[in-house]
Coordinates of C-alpha atoms (C1' of nucleotides) in Angstrom, one line a residue:
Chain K
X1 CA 13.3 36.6 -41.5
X2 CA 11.3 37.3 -38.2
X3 CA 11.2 36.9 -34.4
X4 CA 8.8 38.0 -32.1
X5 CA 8.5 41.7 -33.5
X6 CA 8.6 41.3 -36.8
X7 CA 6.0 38.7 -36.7
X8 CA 3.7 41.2 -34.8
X9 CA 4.7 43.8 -37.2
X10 CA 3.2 41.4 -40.4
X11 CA 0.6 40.7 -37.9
X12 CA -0.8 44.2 -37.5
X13 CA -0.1 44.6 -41.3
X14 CA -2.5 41.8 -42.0
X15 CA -5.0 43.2 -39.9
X16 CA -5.0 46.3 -41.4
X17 CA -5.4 45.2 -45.1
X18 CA -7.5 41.5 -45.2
X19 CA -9.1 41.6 -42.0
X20 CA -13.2 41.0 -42.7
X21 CA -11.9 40.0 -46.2
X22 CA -13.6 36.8 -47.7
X23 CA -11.8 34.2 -49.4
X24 CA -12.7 33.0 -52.9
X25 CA -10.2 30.8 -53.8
X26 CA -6.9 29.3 -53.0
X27 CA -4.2 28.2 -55.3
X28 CA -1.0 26.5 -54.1
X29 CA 1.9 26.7 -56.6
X30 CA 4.4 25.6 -54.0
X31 CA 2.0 22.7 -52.0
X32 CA 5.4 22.1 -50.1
X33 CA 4.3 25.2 -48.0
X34 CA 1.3 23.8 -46.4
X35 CA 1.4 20.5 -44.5
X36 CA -1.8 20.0 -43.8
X37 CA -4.1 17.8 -46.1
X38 CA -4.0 20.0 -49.7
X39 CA -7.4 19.2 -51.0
X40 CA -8.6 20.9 -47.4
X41 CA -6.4 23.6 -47.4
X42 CA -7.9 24.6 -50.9
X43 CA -11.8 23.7 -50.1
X44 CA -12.0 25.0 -46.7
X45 CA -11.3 28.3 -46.5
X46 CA -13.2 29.1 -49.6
X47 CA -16.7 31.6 -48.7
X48 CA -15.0 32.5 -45.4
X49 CA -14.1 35.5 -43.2
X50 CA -10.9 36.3 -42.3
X51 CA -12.0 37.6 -39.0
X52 CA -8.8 38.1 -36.7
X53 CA -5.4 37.6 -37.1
X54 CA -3.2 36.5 -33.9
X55 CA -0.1 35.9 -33.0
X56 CA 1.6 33.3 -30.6
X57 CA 5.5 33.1 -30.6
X58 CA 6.7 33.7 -34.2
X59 CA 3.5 31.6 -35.4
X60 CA 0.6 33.5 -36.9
X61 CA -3.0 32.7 -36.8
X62 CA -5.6 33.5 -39.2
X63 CA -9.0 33.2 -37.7
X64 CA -11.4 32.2 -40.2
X65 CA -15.5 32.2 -39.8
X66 CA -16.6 28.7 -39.1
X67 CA -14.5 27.9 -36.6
X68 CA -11.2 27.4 -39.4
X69 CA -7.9 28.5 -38.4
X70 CA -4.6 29.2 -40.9
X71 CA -1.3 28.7 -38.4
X72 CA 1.5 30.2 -40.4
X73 CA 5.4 30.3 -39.4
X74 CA 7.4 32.2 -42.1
X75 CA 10.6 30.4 -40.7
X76 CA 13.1 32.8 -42.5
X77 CA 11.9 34.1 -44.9
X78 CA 8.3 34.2 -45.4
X79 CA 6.5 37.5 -46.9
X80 CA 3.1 38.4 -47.1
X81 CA 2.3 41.1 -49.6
X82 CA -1.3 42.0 -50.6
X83 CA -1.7 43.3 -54.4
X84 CA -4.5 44.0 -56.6
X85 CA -6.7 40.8 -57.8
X86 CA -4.6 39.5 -61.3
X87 CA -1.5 40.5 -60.2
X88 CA 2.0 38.1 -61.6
X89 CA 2.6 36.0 -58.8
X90 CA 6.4 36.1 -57.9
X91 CA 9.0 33.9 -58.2
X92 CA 8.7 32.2 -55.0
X93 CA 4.9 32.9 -54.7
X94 CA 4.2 29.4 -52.9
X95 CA 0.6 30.8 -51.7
X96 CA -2.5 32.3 -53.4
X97 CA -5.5 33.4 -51.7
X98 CA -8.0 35.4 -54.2
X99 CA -10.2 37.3 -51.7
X100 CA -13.8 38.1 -53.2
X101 CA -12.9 42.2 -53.5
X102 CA -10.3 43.0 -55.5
X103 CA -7.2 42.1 -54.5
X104 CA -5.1 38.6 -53.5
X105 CA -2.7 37.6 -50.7
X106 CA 0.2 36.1 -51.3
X107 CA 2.6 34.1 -49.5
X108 CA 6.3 34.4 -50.8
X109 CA 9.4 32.6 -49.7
X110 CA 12.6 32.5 -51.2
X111 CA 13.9 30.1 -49.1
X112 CA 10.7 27.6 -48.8
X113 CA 11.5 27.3 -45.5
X114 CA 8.1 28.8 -44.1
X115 CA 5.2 25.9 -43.3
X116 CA 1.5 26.6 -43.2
X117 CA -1.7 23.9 -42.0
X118 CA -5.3 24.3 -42.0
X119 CA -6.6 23.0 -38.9
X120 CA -10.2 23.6 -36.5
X121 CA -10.0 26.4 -34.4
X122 CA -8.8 25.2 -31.0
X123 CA -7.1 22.0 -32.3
X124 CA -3.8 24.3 -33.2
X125 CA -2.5 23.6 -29.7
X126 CA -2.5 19.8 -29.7
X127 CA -2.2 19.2 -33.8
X128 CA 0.5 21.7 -34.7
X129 CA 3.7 20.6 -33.0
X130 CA 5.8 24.0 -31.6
X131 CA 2.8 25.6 -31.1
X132 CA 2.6 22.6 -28.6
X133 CA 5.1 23.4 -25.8
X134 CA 5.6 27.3 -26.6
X135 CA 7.2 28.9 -23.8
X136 CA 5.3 32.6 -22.3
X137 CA 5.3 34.8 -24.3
X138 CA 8.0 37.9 -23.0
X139 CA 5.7 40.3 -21.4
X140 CA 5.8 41.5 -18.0
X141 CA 2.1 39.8 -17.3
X142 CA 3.3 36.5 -18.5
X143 CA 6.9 35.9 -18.2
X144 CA 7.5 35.3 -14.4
X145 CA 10.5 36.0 -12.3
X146 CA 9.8 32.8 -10.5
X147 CA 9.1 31.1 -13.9
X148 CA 12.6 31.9 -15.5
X149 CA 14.5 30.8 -12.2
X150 CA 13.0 27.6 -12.4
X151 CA 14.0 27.1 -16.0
X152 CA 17.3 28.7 -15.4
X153 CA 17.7 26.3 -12.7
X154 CA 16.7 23.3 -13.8
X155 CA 19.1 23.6 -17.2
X156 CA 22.3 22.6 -17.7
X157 CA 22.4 24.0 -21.1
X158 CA 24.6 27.0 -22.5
X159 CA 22.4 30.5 -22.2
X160 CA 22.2 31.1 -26.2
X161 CA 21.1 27.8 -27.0
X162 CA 18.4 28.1 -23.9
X163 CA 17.3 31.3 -25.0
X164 CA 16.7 30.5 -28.7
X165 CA 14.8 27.3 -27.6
X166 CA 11.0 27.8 -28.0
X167 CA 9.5 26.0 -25.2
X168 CA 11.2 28.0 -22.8
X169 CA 10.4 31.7 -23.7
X170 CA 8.4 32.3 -27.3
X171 CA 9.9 34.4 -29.8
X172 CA 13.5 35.4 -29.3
X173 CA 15.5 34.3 -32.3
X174 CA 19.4 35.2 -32.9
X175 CA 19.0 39.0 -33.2
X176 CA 17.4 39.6 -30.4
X177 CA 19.0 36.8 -28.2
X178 CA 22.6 38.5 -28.8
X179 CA 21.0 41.9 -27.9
X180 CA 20.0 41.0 -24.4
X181 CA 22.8 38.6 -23.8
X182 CA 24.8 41.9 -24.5
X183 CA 22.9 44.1 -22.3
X184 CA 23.0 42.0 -19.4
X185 CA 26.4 41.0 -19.4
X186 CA 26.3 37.5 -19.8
X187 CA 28.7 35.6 -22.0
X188 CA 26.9 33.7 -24.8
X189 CA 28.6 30.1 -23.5
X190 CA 27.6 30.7 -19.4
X191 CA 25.3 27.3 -18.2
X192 CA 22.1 28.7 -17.5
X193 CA 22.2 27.1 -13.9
X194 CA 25.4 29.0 -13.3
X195 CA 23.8 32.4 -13.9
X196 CA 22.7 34.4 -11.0
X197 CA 18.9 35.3 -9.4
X198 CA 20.1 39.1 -9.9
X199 CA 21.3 38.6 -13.3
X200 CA 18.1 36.6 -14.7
X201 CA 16.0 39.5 -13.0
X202 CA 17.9 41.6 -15.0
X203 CA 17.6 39.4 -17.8
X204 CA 14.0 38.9 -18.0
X205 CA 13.8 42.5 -17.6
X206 CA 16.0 43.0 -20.5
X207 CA 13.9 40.6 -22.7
X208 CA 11.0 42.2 -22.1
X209 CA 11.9 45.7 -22.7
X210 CA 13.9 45.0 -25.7
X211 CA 11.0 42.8 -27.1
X212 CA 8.8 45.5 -26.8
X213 CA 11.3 48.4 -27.9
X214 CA 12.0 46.5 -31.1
X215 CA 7.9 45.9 -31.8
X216 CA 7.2 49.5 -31.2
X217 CA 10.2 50.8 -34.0
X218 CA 8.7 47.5 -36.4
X219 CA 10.9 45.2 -36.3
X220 CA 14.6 44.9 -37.7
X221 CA 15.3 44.6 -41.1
X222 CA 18.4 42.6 -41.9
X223 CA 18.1 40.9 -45.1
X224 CA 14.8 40.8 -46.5
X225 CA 12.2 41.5 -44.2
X226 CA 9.8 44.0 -44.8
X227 CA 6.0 44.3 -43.7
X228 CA 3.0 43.4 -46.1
X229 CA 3.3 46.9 -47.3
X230 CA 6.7 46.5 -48.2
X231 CA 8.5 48.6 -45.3
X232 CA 11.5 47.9 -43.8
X233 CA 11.7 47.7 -39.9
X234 CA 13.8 50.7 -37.9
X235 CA 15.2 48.5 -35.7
X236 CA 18.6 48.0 -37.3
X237 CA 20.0 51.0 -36.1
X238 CA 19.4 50.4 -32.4
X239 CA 21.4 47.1 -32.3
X240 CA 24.2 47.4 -30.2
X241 CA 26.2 44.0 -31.1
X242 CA 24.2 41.7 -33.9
X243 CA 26.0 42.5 -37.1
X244 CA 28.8 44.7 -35.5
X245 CA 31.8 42.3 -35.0
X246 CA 34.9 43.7 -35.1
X247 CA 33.4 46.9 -34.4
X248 CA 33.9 48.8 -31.1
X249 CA 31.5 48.0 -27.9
X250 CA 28.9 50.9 -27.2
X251 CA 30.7 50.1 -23.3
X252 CA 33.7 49.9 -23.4
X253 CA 34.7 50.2 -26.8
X254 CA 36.4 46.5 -27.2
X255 CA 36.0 44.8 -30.4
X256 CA 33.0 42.6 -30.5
X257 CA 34.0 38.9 -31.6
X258 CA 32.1 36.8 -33.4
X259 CA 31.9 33.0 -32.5
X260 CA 29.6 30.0 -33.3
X261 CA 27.5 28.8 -30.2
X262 CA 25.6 25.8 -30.7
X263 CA 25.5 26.4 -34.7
X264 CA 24.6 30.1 -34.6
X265 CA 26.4 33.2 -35.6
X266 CA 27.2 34.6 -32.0
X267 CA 28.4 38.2 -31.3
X268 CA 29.3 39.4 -28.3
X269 CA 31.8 41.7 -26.6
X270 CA 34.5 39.9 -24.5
X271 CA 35.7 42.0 -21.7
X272 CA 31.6 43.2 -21.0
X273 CA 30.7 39.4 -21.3
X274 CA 32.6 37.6 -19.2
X275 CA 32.0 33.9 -19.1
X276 CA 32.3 32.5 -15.4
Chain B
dA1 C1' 33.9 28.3 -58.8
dG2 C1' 33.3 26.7 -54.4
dG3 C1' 32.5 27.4 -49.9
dC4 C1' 30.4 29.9 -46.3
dC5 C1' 26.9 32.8 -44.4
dT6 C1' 22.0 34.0 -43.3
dG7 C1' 16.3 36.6 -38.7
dT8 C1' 14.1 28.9 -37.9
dT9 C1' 12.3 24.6 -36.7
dT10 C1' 12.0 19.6 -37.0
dT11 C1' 14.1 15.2 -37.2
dG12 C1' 16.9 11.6 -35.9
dC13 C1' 20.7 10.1 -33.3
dT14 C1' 23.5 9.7 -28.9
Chain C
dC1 C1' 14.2 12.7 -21.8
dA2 C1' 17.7 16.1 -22.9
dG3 C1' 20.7 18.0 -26.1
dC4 C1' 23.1 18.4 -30.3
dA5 C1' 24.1 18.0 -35.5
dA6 C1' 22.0 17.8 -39.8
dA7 C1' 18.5 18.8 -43.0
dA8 C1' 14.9 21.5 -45.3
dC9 C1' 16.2 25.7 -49.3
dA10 C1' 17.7 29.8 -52.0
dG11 C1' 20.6 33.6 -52.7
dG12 C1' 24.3 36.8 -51.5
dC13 C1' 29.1 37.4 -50.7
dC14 C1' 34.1 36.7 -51.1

DNA sequence: AGGCCTGTTTTGCT
DNA sequence: CAGCAAAACAGGCC
């Protein structure tokens, strides 16, 4: 389901509902989900406060009291929805915490995609691996102009690829990816080190903004995503090219096309985005 | 019915 | 090391 604003979006859900909430108990009816040791994951977090919830990339972090922390990455997927304490779990309910009020949080995932591990707060950059080498995350303060040209640079790779490729810039995923490919008028298949210090100005600016724009309406909603209280995002209706191939360019009303790039759905418009 | 698509990441192979 | 294909899985669509 989620990139970068979506992720926030469940982020500042969670924070509203379950933070200061203490866990009583956890059950694991998927133990798939969590890759950490089980018998841990179940023990630990018992008698603790959830006492901040963060966000890095598309990961999320529960802080727990005691120096515990819950990294979470919902993959496709994932759900969070908080419901009142004895509540039917659903069908792909793969996490239960029982908090000591009345109400539980689960994690749901149709497609058991999304990974979670227990680890000590502080170890999560060196034990979880993609939390490892995260790129910046795209925000004006840490996303450099120098920083991207060096990347851009040093790549041979083609942009969409580059783009969705963690360890270079945290949280674009294919939605978004398309979007500023689109805005800037760069063709999906360009080699990064081909691309021009105006046009990854440009580009970083369009990152950012369009990062931002799409946190701010919620997030997109596509398939399934919705926020732990079941909302859909807003974001869907400001796309200008993800999910409208065939359909005419908001520029210059050519047909967007729809190709595969490096395994991923790809739409673009072909006279905007020219590849050179 | 079967094949293909889907907002992601990791693994294993060149 | 870099980069790519396949795999992990379920459900919707044609």
């Amino acid at each position: 389901m989620p990139e970068l604003p979506e992720v926030e979006t469940v982020r500042r859900g969670l924070t509203a509902l379950v933070k200061e909430a203490i866990i009583e108990k956890v059950d694991l009816p998927y133990p798939k989900a969590v890759t950490s040791d089980l018998k841990a994951f179940q023990q630990e977090p018992v008698g603790r406060t959830i006492e901040a919830i963060e966000r890095r990339g598309k990961y999320l972090l529960f802080r727990l009291s005691g120096n515990e922390t819950i990294v979470s990455h919902l993959r496709m997927e994932g759900q969070y929805s908080v419901e009142p304490k004895g509540s039917t779990p659903h069908k792909h309910t793969e996490v239960i915490f029982t908090l000591k009020d009345d109400r539980v949080l689960f994690y749901n995932d149709t497609r058991r995609f999304g990974r979670m591990t227990l680890v000590k707060t502080g170890d999560e950059m060196t034990q979880v691996s993609g939390l490892k080498d995260l790129g910046p995350e795209p925000t004006e303060e840490t996303l450099s102009l120098d920083y991207m040209k060096e990347i851009f640079k040093k790549s041979k790779r083609l942009i969409k690829p580059f783009l969705l490729d963690q360890s270079n810039i945290a949280g674009l995923g294919n939605i978004y990816t398309d979007e500023v490919l689109w805005q800037t008028r760069i063709h999906p298949e360009t080699t990064t080190d081909k691309i021009s210090s105006q046009k990854i100005r440009e580009l970083r600016e369009n990152i950012i903004n369009e990062i931002a724009r799409a946190t701010k309406h919620h997030g997109t909603t596509v398939h399934s995503f919705s926020n732990v209280f079941g909302e859909v995002g807003k974001f869907q209706n400001e796309l200008d090219v993800y999910g409208r191939a065939g359909l005419p360019c908001r520029r210059c009303e050519t047909p967007l096309k729809k190709i595969k790039v490096a395994q991923r759905g790809t739409t673009f418009c072909p006279k905007c985005q020219k590849k050179k």
